[in-house]
Amino acid sequence: MAWDLCGLRPNQGQQKPPRFLKWRTSDAFVSFVVCFAVFTDVLMYGLIVPVAPTALRDRVGMSDADVQSWQSTLLALYGVTQLTVSPISGYLADKFQSRWWPFVGGLVLLAAATGLLCFGTNLALWIVGRLFQGASAAVVWTVGTALLVDTVGKEGLGQSLGYLGMAMTIGTVTGPLLGGVLYGNGGYYAVFGLAFGIIALDVILRLVMIERKHALKWLQADGVQIVPPENQGSDTGLENGASPATSDGSRDAQKGCHETERESSTSTDDETSKKRPSTMYTLLASGRMMTSMWAYFIISLVLTSFDSVLPLFVEQTFGWGQSGQGLIFIAISVPQIFDPGVGYIIDHWGQSRRYMAAGGFFAAIPSLACLRFVTDDTMEDKVLMCALLLLVGTCVCLIMSPVMVEATYYVQDKEAETPGIFGEGGAIAFAYGVINMAYAVGTIIGPFFAGFIKSDAGWSTMTWALALMAGVSGIPTFLFLRESAKNEASSTVEKTSSRE
């Protein structure tokens, strides 16, 4: 377990509860820490974007002809590292007893990356810095999301992931804007001064946070009813743990029974593990998981496509400078403030997942296709551009939370159907590592996909291509993002009972 920090962190032999235990393990605080971690990671990525071209030229000594190619290469390295590290970090997070250690480890990587980019005066340091940033993003997303699942459980997961998406959007929007403003008015080190300040605040938050499972003995002693993460979302409640009202004799009897069961099953553990398929195979063999991965890939593809072509398009069409090129992204980002509301609907009406996600993809078809009508430097075209980007952002809002929460639903349903199929540590973090892989692939392909189509066939064809990708994705989303068989059966029983 985590080490003791002046009484702030619990340790193995500690008898007294840490200070402010209930607050530090609460759903609200843990969710805030995870959301702030995602915000910090995305913000650090965006802060460097307006700084990199000048820094590569002035500090690294790169020629103007090489700056653009290396800027794209550094972004691609970020995505490749995120793709590679995501499943590894998810696997390790499931195997560790505590998710706190890898979660803090991701912050160490981010701090190292920021330091390398701040003081780097040769290309090798910038390459390593971007690689560390990609690794940090992989760890924060996979471990942070798994930590949310452990804390809020299945019932409040949708809304929590909605806040996570909103944090990502705020970081995405404010990063380049703050980086450009600070660089223009305060210089190179002003940008990194803000970066290190935010990282310091993130360090404090992650040190203060305590995982719920490490505080169970103190919380239950205070009469707080806690469902362990492995039982959340199931009908067993606290069946696997001892009830506070259980007598000493009953506890001893239960302990003896459990020990007998463990002894009798020891001889078959190795044989069972050999027969059990790999976690990766189990996840990729599922239509639900593959659909979630594809949907997440398309979201990333669309968003990074706009990152690549939209600034240049508004510059060529409307004559907008760097400020206008950055501000246009606000239109596509504003609807993300409704992510928690979408998550709330998912938590209370699970069947709505497929309708909202599929509806978002189908609604994106006209929103993306009609961007082809933006062609002239007129007020009407500028308003049309902002309105259509606002609709595209709304579609992304409808898709994001249902797709992300599906990974947890599938893993929990699969474990309920076949106990132990993912091994002792489960597969929540690994599932989100796999999902994050799909997003990383989108960040790599998106800029090239949109850039090549726009340069060879024009803006109009590019918008049609994105619309086609969204429309095709809506069909499997509607077919596979269903409630689990267990939930559907429960709903059927409830409806039958109410009729009787």
Short mmCIF file of C-alpha atoms in Angstrom, two decimals:
data_model
loop_
_atom_site.label_atom_id
_atom_site.label_comp_id
_atom_site.label_asym_id
_atom_site.label_seq_id
_atom_site.Cartn_x
_atom_site.Cartn_y
_atom_site.Cartn_z
CA MET A 1 0.00 0.00 0.00
CA ALA A 2 1.06 3.61 -0.24
CA TRP A 3 3.65 4.98 2.13
CA ASP A 4 2.93 7.23 5.08
CA LEU A 5 3.36 10.96 4.43
CA CYS A 6 3.14 12.75 7.77
CA GLY A 7 -0.02 10.83 8.52
CA LEU A 8 -1.62 11.67 5.20
CA ARG A 9 -1.14 8.29 3.51
CA PRO A 10 -2.30 4.97 5.02
CA ASN A 11 0.21 2.18 5.53
CA GLN A 12 0.03 -1.51 6.35
CA GLY A 13 0.35 -1.28 10.15
CA GLN A 14 -1.56 1.93 10.71
CA GLN A 15 -4.36 1.62 13.28
CA LYS A 16 -5.73 5.15 13.28
CA PRO A 17 -7.52 6.38 10.16
CA PRO A 18 -5.73 9.01 8.05
CA ARG A 19 -6.85 12.58 8.39
CA PHE A 20 -10.06 13.63 6.63
CA LEU A 21 -10.58 10.01 5.51
CA LYS A 22 -14.21 10.23 4.38
CA TRP A 23 -13.56 13.35 2.34
CA ARG A 24 -10.39 11.97 0.72
CA THR A 25 -12.12 8.72 -0.29
CA SER A 26 -15.42 10.30 -1.35
CA ASP A 27 -16.80 9.82 -4.84
CA ALA A 28 -16.69 13.55 -5.49
CA PHE A 29 -13.05 14.05 -4.46
CA VAL A 30 -11.66 10.97 -6.23
CA SER A 31 -13.60 11.91 -9.38
CA PHE A 32 -12.23 15.45 -9.17
CA VAL A 33 -8.64 14.19 -8.80
CA VAL A 34 -8.97 11.89 -11.82
CA CYS A 35 -10.62 14.62 -13.91
CA PHE A 36 -7.92 17.12 -12.91
CA ALA A 37 -5.25 14.57 -13.86
CA VAL A 38 -6.77 14.21 -17.34
CA PHE A 39 -7.12 17.98 -17.62
CA THR A 40 -3.46 18.42 -16.67
CA ASP A 41 -2.27 15.82 -19.16
CA VAL A 42 -4.26 17.28 -22.07
CA LEU A 43 -3.31 20.84 -21.09
CA MET A 44 0.42 19.99 -21.11
CA TYR A 45 0.02 18.54 -24.59
CA GLY A 46 -1.75 21.66 -25.88
CA LEU A 47 0.52 24.22 -24.19
CA ILE A 48 3.46 23.05 -26.28
CA VAL A 49 1.66 23.20 -29.63
CA PRO A 50 2.09 26.96 -30.31
CA VAL A 51 5.58 26.93 -28.73
CA ALA A 52 7.07 23.99 -30.63
CA PRO A 53 7.64 25.56 -34.10
CA THR A 54 9.58 28.54 -32.74
CA ALA A 55 11.42 26.43 -30.16
CA LEU A 56 12.53 23.90 -32.77
CA ARG A 57 13.89 26.74 -34.90
CA ASP A 58 15.44 28.98 -32.24
CA ARG A 59 16.50 26.54 -29.51
CA VAL A 60 17.16 23.31 -31.44
CA GLY A 61 18.58 25.11 -34.48
CA MET A 62 16.33 23.47 -37.05
CA SER A 63 15.84 25.01 -40.49
CA ASP A 64 12.47 26.44 -41.51
CA ALA A 65 12.07 23.75 -44.14
CA ASP A 66 12.28 20.97 -41.52
CA VAL A 67 10.11 22.51 -38.80
CA GLN A 68 6.73 21.44 -40.23
CA SER A 69 7.77 17.85 -40.87
CA TRP A 70 9.28 17.46 -37.41
CA GLN A 71 6.25 19.09 -35.79
CA SER A 72 4.06 16.40 -37.38
CA THR A 73 6.56 13.69 -36.50
CA LEU A 74 6.63 14.69 -32.83
CA LEU A 75 2.82 14.58 -32.71
CA ALA A 76 2.85 11.15 -34.34
CA LEU A 77 5.41 9.90 -31.78
CA TYR A 78 3.04 11.00 -29.04
CA GLY A 79 0.25 8.90 -30.54
CA VAL A 80 2.47 5.88 -31.19
CA THR A 81 3.68 5.85 -27.58
CA GLN A 82 0.14 6.18 -26.29
CA LEU A 83 -0.87 3.27 -28.50
CA THR A 84 1.98 1.10 -27.23
CA VAL A 85 1.82 1.90 -23.53
CA SER A 86 -1.99 1.86 -23.06
CA PRO A 87 -2.48 -1.94 -22.92
CA ILE A 88 0.71 -2.38 -20.87
CA SER A 89 -0.34 0.17 -18.25
CA GLY A 90 -3.84 -1.33 -18.12
CA TYR A 91 -2.46 -4.82 -17.60
CA LEU A 92 -0.08 -3.73 -14.84
CA ALA A 93 -2.76 -1.64 -13.12
CA ASP A 94 -5.01 -4.71 -12.87
CA LYS A 95 -2.15 -6.77 -11.42
CA PHE A 96 -1.07 -4.20 -8.80
CA GLN A 97 -2.89 -4.22 -5.48
CA SER A 98 -3.10 -0.46 -5.66
CA ARG A 99 -3.89 1.77 -8.62
CA TRP A 100 -2.34 4.70 -6.74
CA TRP A 101 1.22 3.78 -7.65
CA PRO A 102 0.80 3.67 -11.45
CA PHE A 103 -1.44 6.74 -11.24
CA VAL A 104 1.34 8.71 -9.55
CA GLY A 105 3.87 7.13 -11.90
CA GLY A 106 2.04 8.71 -14.83
CA LEU A 107 2.50 12.11 -13.20
CA VAL A 108 6.24 11.46 -12.81
CA LEU A 109 6.41 10.76 -16.55
CA LEU A 110 4.52 13.98 -17.30
CA ALA A 111 6.83 16.05 -15.08
CA ALA A 112 9.89 14.52 -16.75
CA ALA A 113 8.44 15.20 -20.20
CA THR A 114 7.73 18.84 -19.33
CA GLY A 115 11.26 19.29 -17.99
CA LEU A 116 12.83 17.82 -21.13
CA LEU A 117 10.74 20.05 -23.39
CA CYS A 118 11.48 23.10 -21.25
CA PHE A 119 15.25 22.76 -21.11
CA GLY A 120 15.86 20.68 -24.24
CA THR A 121 18.20 22.30 -26.74
CA ASN A 122 18.63 19.35 -29.07
CA LEU A 123 16.20 17.23 -31.04
CA ALA A 124 16.82 14.03 -29.07
CA LEU A 125 15.51 15.62 -25.85
CA TRP A 126 12.37 16.83 -27.63
CA ILE A 127 11.77 13.35 -29.03
CA VAL A 128 12.12 11.76 -25.58
CA GLY A 129 9.91 14.48 -24.10
CA ARG A 130 7.09 13.76 -26.54
CA LEU A 131 7.49 10.01 -25.96
CA PHE A 132 7.15 10.54 -22.20
CA GLN A 133 4.05 12.69 -22.80
CA GLY A 134 2.41 9.90 -24.79
CA ALA A 135 3.27 7.36 -22.10
CA SER A 136 1.85 9.65 -19.41
CA ALA A 137 -1.39 10.06 -21.35
CA ALA A 138 -1.73 6.28 -21.67
CA VAL A 139 -1.25 5.74 -17.93
CA VAL A 140 -3.52 8.57 -16.82
CA TRP A 141 -6.41 7.54 -19.07
CA THR A 142 -6.31 3.80 -18.37
CA VAL A 143 -5.50 3.85 -14.65
CA GLY A 144 -7.58 6.95 -13.95
CA THR A 145 -10.68 5.53 -15.60
CA ALA A 146 -10.23 2.22 -13.76
CA LEU A 147 -9.90 4.15 -10.50
CA LEU A 148 -13.20 5.87 -11.23
CA VAL A 149 -14.86 2.49 -11.76
CA ASP A 150 -13.46 1.23 -8.45
CA THR A 151 -14.79 4.28 -6.63
CA VAL A 152 -18.20 5.17 -8.04
CA GLY A 153 -19.23 1.69 -9.20
CA LYS A 154 -21.51 0.87 -12.09
CA GLU A 155 -24.42 3.01 -10.93
CA GLY A 156 -22.66 6.39 -11.16
CA LEU A 157 -20.07 5.59 -13.81
CA GLY A 158 -21.75 7.29 -16.75
CA GLN A 159 -21.96 10.67 -15.06
CA SER A 160 -18.38 10.40 -13.75
CA LEU A 161 -17.09 9.60 -17.24
CA GLY A 162 -19.09 12.58 -18.47
CA TYR A 163 -17.13 14.85 -16.14
CA LEU A 164 -13.96 13.16 -17.38
CA GLY A 165 -14.87 14.01 -20.97
CA MET A 166 -15.63 17.59 -19.96
CA ALA A 167 -12.21 17.89 -18.28
CA MET A 168 -10.56 16.62 -21.45
CA THR A 169 -12.42 19.19 -23.54
CA ILE A 170 -11.52 22.09 -21.24
CA GLY A 171 -7.87 21.06 -21.36
CA THR A 172 -7.96 20.67 -25.13
CA VAL A 173 -9.42 24.15 -25.63
CA THR A 174 -7.42 26.09 -23.03
CA GLY A 175 -4.03 24.47 -23.71
CA PRO A 176 -3.20 26.02 -27.10
CA LEU A 177 -4.88 29.31 -26.17
CA LEU A 178 -2.93 29.72 -22.91
CA GLY A 179 0.27 28.56 -24.57
CA GLY A 180 -0.06 31.13 -27.35
CA VAL A 181 -1.01 34.01 -25.05
CA LEU A 182 1.72 33.31 -22.50
CA TYR A 183 4.35 32.79 -25.18
CA GLY A 184 3.41 36.00 -26.95
CA ASN A 185 3.35 38.14 -23.80
CA GLY A 186 5.68 36.45 -21.32
CA GLY A 187 8.12 34.48 -23.41
CA TYR A 188 9.21 30.86 -23.58
CA TYR A 189 9.68 30.17 -19.87
CA ALA A 190 6.35 31.75 -18.91
CA VAL A 191 4.59 28.84 -20.63
CA PHE A 192 6.55 26.27 -18.66
CA GLY A 193 6.14 28.23 -15.43
CA LEU A 194 2.39 27.68 -15.71
CA ALA A 195 2.99 24.03 -16.65
CA PHE A 196 5.10 23.28 -13.58
CA GLY A 197 2.64 25.13 -11.33
CA ILE A 198 -0.28 22.99 -12.52
CA ILE A 199 1.80 19.83 -12.18
CA ALA A 200 2.66 20.79 -8.58
CA LEU A 201 -1.05 21.16 -7.79
CA ASP A 202 -1.70 17.79 -9.43
CA VAL A 203 1.01 16.23 -7.24
CA ILE A 204 -0.71 17.49 -4.09
CA LEU A 205 -4.10 16.18 -5.17
CA ARG A 206 -2.80 12.72 -6.04
CA LEU A 207 -0.92 12.46 -2.74
CA VAL A 208 -3.97 13.48 -0.75
CA MET A 209 -6.35 11.04 -2.50
CA ILE A 210 -6.86 7.60 -0.91
CA GLU A 211 -8.24 4.62 -2.76
CA ARG A 212 -11.55 3.43 -1.38
CA LYS A 213 -10.47 -0.20 -0.97
CA HIS A 214 -7.54 0.83 1.25
CA ALA A 215 -9.90 2.62 3.62
CA LEU A 216 -12.57 -0.10 3.94
CA LYS A 217 -11.65 -1.15 7.48
CA TRP A 218 -11.96 2.40 8.81
CA LEU A 219 -15.04 3.32 6.83
CA GLN A 220 -16.90 0.16 7.83
CA ALA A 221 -15.89 0.71 11.46
CA ASP A 222 -17.68 4.07 11.26
CA GLY A 223 -20.81 2.33 9.96
CA VAL A 224 -20.35 3.31 6.31
CA GLN A 225 -21.68 0.55 4.05
CA ILE A 226 -19.16 -0.03 1.27
CA VAL A 227 -19.55 -2.42 -1.63
CA PRO A 228 -16.11 -3.65 -2.72
CA PRO A 229 -15.22 -2.80 -6.33
CA GLU A 230 -15.31 -6.42 -7.40
CA ASN A 231 -18.95 -6.69 -6.27
CA GLN A 232 -20.19 -3.35 -7.58
CA GLY A 233 -22.90 -3.66 -10.14
CA SER A 234 -23.77 -7.22 -9.07
CA ASP A 235 -26.74 -8.50 -7.16
CA THR A 236 -24.64 -10.08 -4.43
CA GLY A 237 -23.90 -6.85 -2.60
CA LEU A 238 -21.65 -7.73 0.29
CA GLU A 239 -22.17 -11.45 0.07
CA ASN A 240 -18.48 -12.12 -0.23
CA GLY A 241 -17.60 -10.01 2.82
CA ALA A 242 -18.57 -10.37 6.46
CA SER A 243 -21.59 -8.39 7.58
CA PRO A 244 -21.04 -6.09 10.55
CA ALA A 245 -23.90 -7.89 12.30
CA THR A 246 -22.39 -11.36 11.82
CA SER A 247 -21.56 -13.14 15.08
CA ASP A 248 -18.05 -14.37 15.88
CA GLY A 249 -19.17 -17.99 15.57
CA SER A 250 -20.70 -17.36 12.17
CA ARG A 251 -17.53 -15.64 11.03
CA ASP A 252 -15.43 -18.60 12.15
CA ALA A 253 -17.74 -21.03 10.41
CA GLN A 254 -17.66 -19.00 7.22
CA LYS A 255 -13.88 -18.70 7.45
CA GLY A 256 -13.56 -22.47 7.81
CA CYS A 257 -15.81 -23.08 4.84
CA HIS A 258 -13.85 -20.60 2.69
CA GLU A 259 -10.55 -22.19 3.70
CA THR A 260 -11.88 -25.66 2.84
CA GLU A 261 -13.09 -24.39 -0.53
CA ARG A 262 -9.72 -22.79 -1.26
CA GLU A 263 -7.85 -25.96 -0.34
CA SER A 264 -10.08 -28.09 -2.55
CA SER A 265 -9.71 -25.72 -5.49
CA THR A 266 -5.93 -25.24 -5.24
CA SER A 267 -5.21 -28.34 -7.29
CA THR A 268 -7.33 -27.09 -10.18
CA ASP A 269 -6.12 -23.45 -10.28
CA ASP A 270 -3.23 -24.11 -12.65
CA GLU A 271 -5.41 -26.19 -14.95
CA THR A 272 -8.11 -23.48 -15.00
CA SER A 273 -5.60 -20.74 -15.80
CA LYS A 274 -4.26 -22.80 -18.69
CA LYS A 275 -7.73 -23.29 -20.13
CA ARG A 276 -8.70 -19.64 -19.65
CA PRO A 277 -8.33 -17.61 -22.87
CA SER A 278 -6.16 -14.53 -22.78
CA THR A 279 -7.75 -11.29 -21.69
CA MET A 280 -6.92 -9.62 -25.00
CA TYR A 281 -8.57 -12.43 -26.96
CA THR A 282 -11.68 -12.32 -24.77
CA LEU A 283 -12.04 -8.58 -25.26
CA LEU A 284 -11.37 -8.55 -29.00
CA ALA A 285 -13.70 -11.50 -29.58
CA SER A 286 -16.63 -9.43 -28.29
CA GLY A 287 -18.81 -7.49 -30.69
CA ARG A 288 -19.55 -4.99 -27.92
CA MET A 289 -15.88 -4.24 -27.25
CA MET A 290 -14.96 -4.12 -30.93
CA THR A 291 -17.82 -1.71 -31.58
CA SER A 292 -16.72 0.47 -28.66
CA MET A 293 -13.17 0.50 -29.97
CA TRP A 294 -14.30 1.40 -33.47
CA ALA A 295 -16.58 4.17 -32.23
CA TYR A 296 -13.81 5.62 -30.07
CA PHE A 297 -11.45 5.43 -33.05
CA ILE A 298 -13.91 7.36 -35.23
CA ILE A 299 -14.33 10.05 -32.56
CA SER A 300 -10.57 10.48 -32.44
CA LEU A 301 -10.33 10.42 -36.24
CA VAL A 302 -12.89 13.20 -36.65
CA LEU A 303 -11.46 15.44 -33.92
CA THR A 304 -7.83 15.10 -35.02
CA SER A 305 -8.87 15.59 -38.64
CA PHE A 306 -10.16 19.02 -37.71
CA ASP A 307 -6.97 19.67 -35.74
CA SER A 308 -5.05 19.11 -38.94
CA VAL A 309 -7.10 20.94 -41.57
CA LEU A 310 -9.37 23.47 -39.83
CA PRO A 311 -6.73 26.09 -38.89
CA LEU A 312 -5.37 26.18 -42.43
CA PHE A 313 -8.87 26.24 -43.95
CA VAL A 314 -10.08 29.25 -41.93
CA GLU A 315 -6.81 31.04 -42.69
CA GLN A 316 -7.15 30.47 -46.43
CA THR A 317 -10.92 31.09 -46.57
CA PHE A 318 -11.52 33.81 -43.96
CA GLY A 319 -8.00 35.21 -43.58
CA TRP A 320 -8.01 34.50 -39.83
CA GLY A 321 -4.77 34.68 -37.86
CA GLN A 322 -3.59 32.44 -35.02
CA SER A 323 -6.17 33.74 -32.55
CA GLY A 324 -9.06 33.01 -34.88
CA GLN A 325 -7.61 29.63 -35.76
CA GLY A 326 -7.59 28.71 -32.09
CA LEU A 327 -10.95 30.22 -31.19
CA ILE A 328 -12.80 28.29 -33.91
CA PHE A 329 -12.30 25.11 -31.90
CA ILE A 330 -14.46 26.50 -29.11
CA ALA A 331 -17.52 25.83 -31.29
CA ILE A 332 -16.80 22.11 -31.45
CA SER A 333 -15.83 21.93 -27.77
CA VAL A 334 -18.64 23.83 -26.02
CA PRO A 335 -21.21 20.99 -26.23
CA GLN A 336 -18.92 18.79 -24.13
CA ILE A 337 -20.16 20.59 -21.01
CA PHE A 338 -23.25 18.41 -21.36
CA ASP A 339 -21.24 15.17 -21.01
CA PRO A 340 -22.24 14.72 -17.33
CA GLY A 341 -25.90 15.06 -18.31
CA VAL A 342 -25.50 12.35 -20.94
CA GLY A 343 -23.80 10.17 -18.34
CA TYR A 344 -26.67 10.74 -15.90
CA ILE A 345 -29.15 9.49 -18.48
CA ILE A 346 -27.00 6.41 -19.11
CA ASP A 347 -26.82 5.62 -15.40
CA HIS A 348 -30.60 5.71 -15.01
CA TRP A 349 -31.68 4.34 -18.38
CA GLY A 350 -29.05 1.88 -19.57
CA GLN A 351 -30.83 1.03 -22.80
CA SER A 352 -30.41 4.64 -23.92
CA ARG A 353 -26.73 3.99 -24.68
CA ARG A 354 -27.30 2.51 -28.10
CA TYR A 355 -29.87 5.15 -29.12
CA MET A 356 -27.73 8.13 -28.08
CA ALA A 357 -24.48 6.79 -29.55
CA ALA A 358 -26.05 5.61 -32.82
CA GLY A 359 -28.11 8.79 -33.00
CA GLY A 360 -24.94 10.85 -32.57
CA PHE A 361 -23.27 9.08 -35.48
CA PHE A 362 -26.30 9.42 -37.77
CA ALA A 363 -26.81 13.08 -36.85
CA ALA A 364 -23.14 13.74 -37.65
CA ILE A 365 -23.76 12.84 -41.31
CA PRO A 366 -25.55 16.08 -42.31
CA SER A 367 -23.50 18.13 -39.84
CA LEU A 368 -20.22 17.06 -41.45
CA ALA A 369 -21.45 16.91 -45.04
CA CYS A 370 -22.92 20.43 -44.97
CA LEU A 371 -19.52 21.88 -44.11
CA ARG A 372 -18.85 21.61 -47.86
CA PHE A 373 -21.12 24.65 -48.33
CA VAL A 374 -18.67 26.87 -46.43
CA THR A 375 -16.66 28.30 -49.31
CA ASP A 376 -16.54 32.12 -49.19
CA ASP A 377 -15.37 34.87 -46.87
CA THR A 378 -18.87 36.02 -45.94
CA MET A 379 -20.62 36.45 -42.61
CA GLU A 380 -23.18 33.83 -43.62
CA ASP A 381 -20.48 31.24 -44.22
CA LYS A 382 -18.74 32.06 -40.94
CA VAL A 383 -21.99 31.64 -39.01
CA LEU A 384 -22.73 28.42 -40.88
CA MET A 385 -19.25 27.10 -40.05
CA CYS A 386 -19.66 27.78 -36.32
CA ALA A 387 -23.19 26.34 -36.23
CA LEU A 388 -22.18 23.12 -37.99
CA LEU A 389 -19.12 22.67 -35.77
CA LEU A 390 -21.40 23.16 -32.76
CA LEU A 391 -23.62 20.34 -34.06
CA VAL A 392 -20.58 18.12 -34.64
CA GLY A 393 -19.51 18.75 -31.05
CA THR A 394 -22.99 17.83 -29.84
CA CYS A 395 -22.80 14.55 -31.75
CA VAL A 396 -19.44 13.77 -30.15
CA CYS A 397 -20.99 14.52 -26.75
CA LEU A 398 -23.75 11.97 -27.40
CA ILE A 399 -21.26 9.29 -28.45
CA MET A 400 -18.40 9.68 -25.97
CA SER A 401 -19.93 8.59 -22.64
CA PRO A 402 -21.94 5.59 -23.98
CA VAL A 403 -18.84 4.25 -25.74
CA MET A 404 -16.55 4.65 -22.72
CA VAL A 405 -18.95 3.15 -20.20
CA GLU A 406 -19.53 0.10 -22.42
CA ALA A 407 -16.05 -1.24 -21.56
CA THR A 408 -16.93 -1.47 -17.87
CA TYR A 409 -20.35 -2.94 -18.57
CA TYR A 410 -18.89 -5.64 -20.79
CA VAL A 411 -16.13 -6.66 -18.36
CA GLN A 412 -18.54 -6.83 -15.42
CA ASP A 413 -21.12 -8.78 -17.42
CA LYS A 414 -18.48 -11.21 -18.63
CA GLU A 415 -17.17 -11.79 -15.11
CA ALA A 416 -20.71 -12.37 -13.84
CA GLU A 417 -21.29 -14.87 -16.65
CA THR A 418 -17.95 -16.67 -16.21
CA PRO A 419 -16.36 -15.94 -12.80
CA GLY A 420 -12.59 -15.72 -12.94
CA ILE A 421 -12.40 -15.41 -16.70
CA PHE A 422 -10.06 -12.42 -16.41
CA GLY A 423 -8.02 -13.76 -13.50
CA GLU A 424 -7.63 -12.46 -9.99
CA GLY A 425 -7.09 -8.80 -10.83
CA GLY A 426 -9.96 -8.47 -13.29
CA ALA A 427 -9.67 -6.52 -16.53
CA ILE A 428 -11.18 -3.07 -16.01
CA ALA A 429 -7.94 -1.15 -16.47
CA PHE A 430 -6.84 -3.42 -19.32
CA ALA A 431 -10.17 -2.87 -21.10
CA TYR A 432 -9.69 0.88 -20.95
CA GLY A 433 -6.13 0.39 -22.13
CA VAL A 434 -7.51 -1.36 -25.20
CA ILE A 435 -10.09 1.40 -25.72
CA ASN A 436 -7.33 3.99 -25.40
CA MET A 437 -5.35 2.12 -28.07
CA ALA A 438 -8.21 2.74 -30.50
CA TYR A 439 -8.21 6.45 -29.67
CA ALA A 440 -4.44 6.61 -30.14
CA VAL A 441 -4.73 5.02 -33.59
CA GLY A 442 -7.22 7.73 -34.48
CA THR A 443 -4.81 10.46 -33.40
CA ILE A 444 -2.18 8.97 -35.69
CA ILE A 445 -4.38 8.40 -38.74
CA GLY A 446 -6.74 11.40 -38.46
CA PRO A 447 -4.36 14.22 -39.49
CA PHE A 448 -3.00 12.24 -42.45
CA PHE A 449 -6.49 11.03 -43.49
CA ALA A 450 -7.97 14.52 -43.62
CA GLY A 451 -4.82 16.25 -44.81
CA PHE A 452 -4.24 14.03 -47.84
CA ILE A 453 -7.90 14.12 -48.91
CA LYS A 454 -8.10 17.90 -48.58
CA SER A 455 -4.87 18.50 -50.48
CA ASP A 456 -5.70 16.05 -53.29
CA ALA A 457 -9.49 16.35 -53.62
CA GLY A 458 -10.44 19.48 -51.70
CA TRP A 459 -12.35 20.54 -48.58
CA SER A 460 -15.72 19.37 -49.93
CA THR A 461 -14.57 15.79 -50.50
CA MET A 462 -12.94 15.67 -47.09
CA THR A 463 -16.19 16.60 -45.35
CA TRP A 464 -18.05 13.90 -47.29
CA ALA A 465 -15.42 11.34 -46.30
CA LEU A 466 -15.81 12.17 -42.61
CA ALA A 467 -19.60 12.06 -42.93
CA LEU A 468 -19.39 8.64 -44.57
CA MET A 469 -17.18 7.29 -41.77
CA ALA A 470 -19.64 8.52 -39.16
CA GLY A 471 -22.67 7.08 -40.98
CA VAL A 472 -21.13 3.64 -41.39
CA SER A 473 -20.20 3.60 -37.69
CA GLY A 474 -23.77 4.22 -36.58
CA ILE A 475 -24.98 0.81 -37.80
CA PRO A 476 -22.82 -1.48 -35.61
CA THR A 477 -23.23 0.95 -32.72
CA PHE A 478 -27.00 0.51 -32.83
CA LEU A 479 -26.72 -3.27 -33.14
CA PHE A 480 -24.14 -4.06 -30.46
CA LEU A 481 -24.43 -1.41 -27.73
CA ARG A 482 -27.27 -3.21 -25.98
CA GLU A 483 -27.99 -3.94 -22.36
CA SER A 484 -26.51 -7.16 -21.06
CA ALA A 485 -28.68 -10.25 -21.11
CA LYS A 486 -28.81 -10.15 -17.32
CA ASN A 487 -30.11 -6.59 -17.23
CA GLU A 488 -32.60 -7.26 -20.02
CA ALA A 489 -33.92 -10.29 -18.13
CA SER A 490 -34.29 -8.23 -14.96
CA SER A 491 -36.16 -5.54 -16.87
CA THR A 492 -38.48 -8.17 -18.35
CA VAL A 493 -39.23 -9.62 -14.91
CA GLU A 494 -39.95 -6.17 -13.50
CA LYS A 495 -42.33 -5.35 -16.36
CA THR A 496 -44.12 -8.71 -15.95
CA SER A 497 -44.47 -8.22 -12.21
CA SER A 498 -45.89 -4.74 -12.65
CA ARG A 499 -48.48 -6.00 -15.11
CA GLU A 500 -49.58 -8.75 -12.73
#
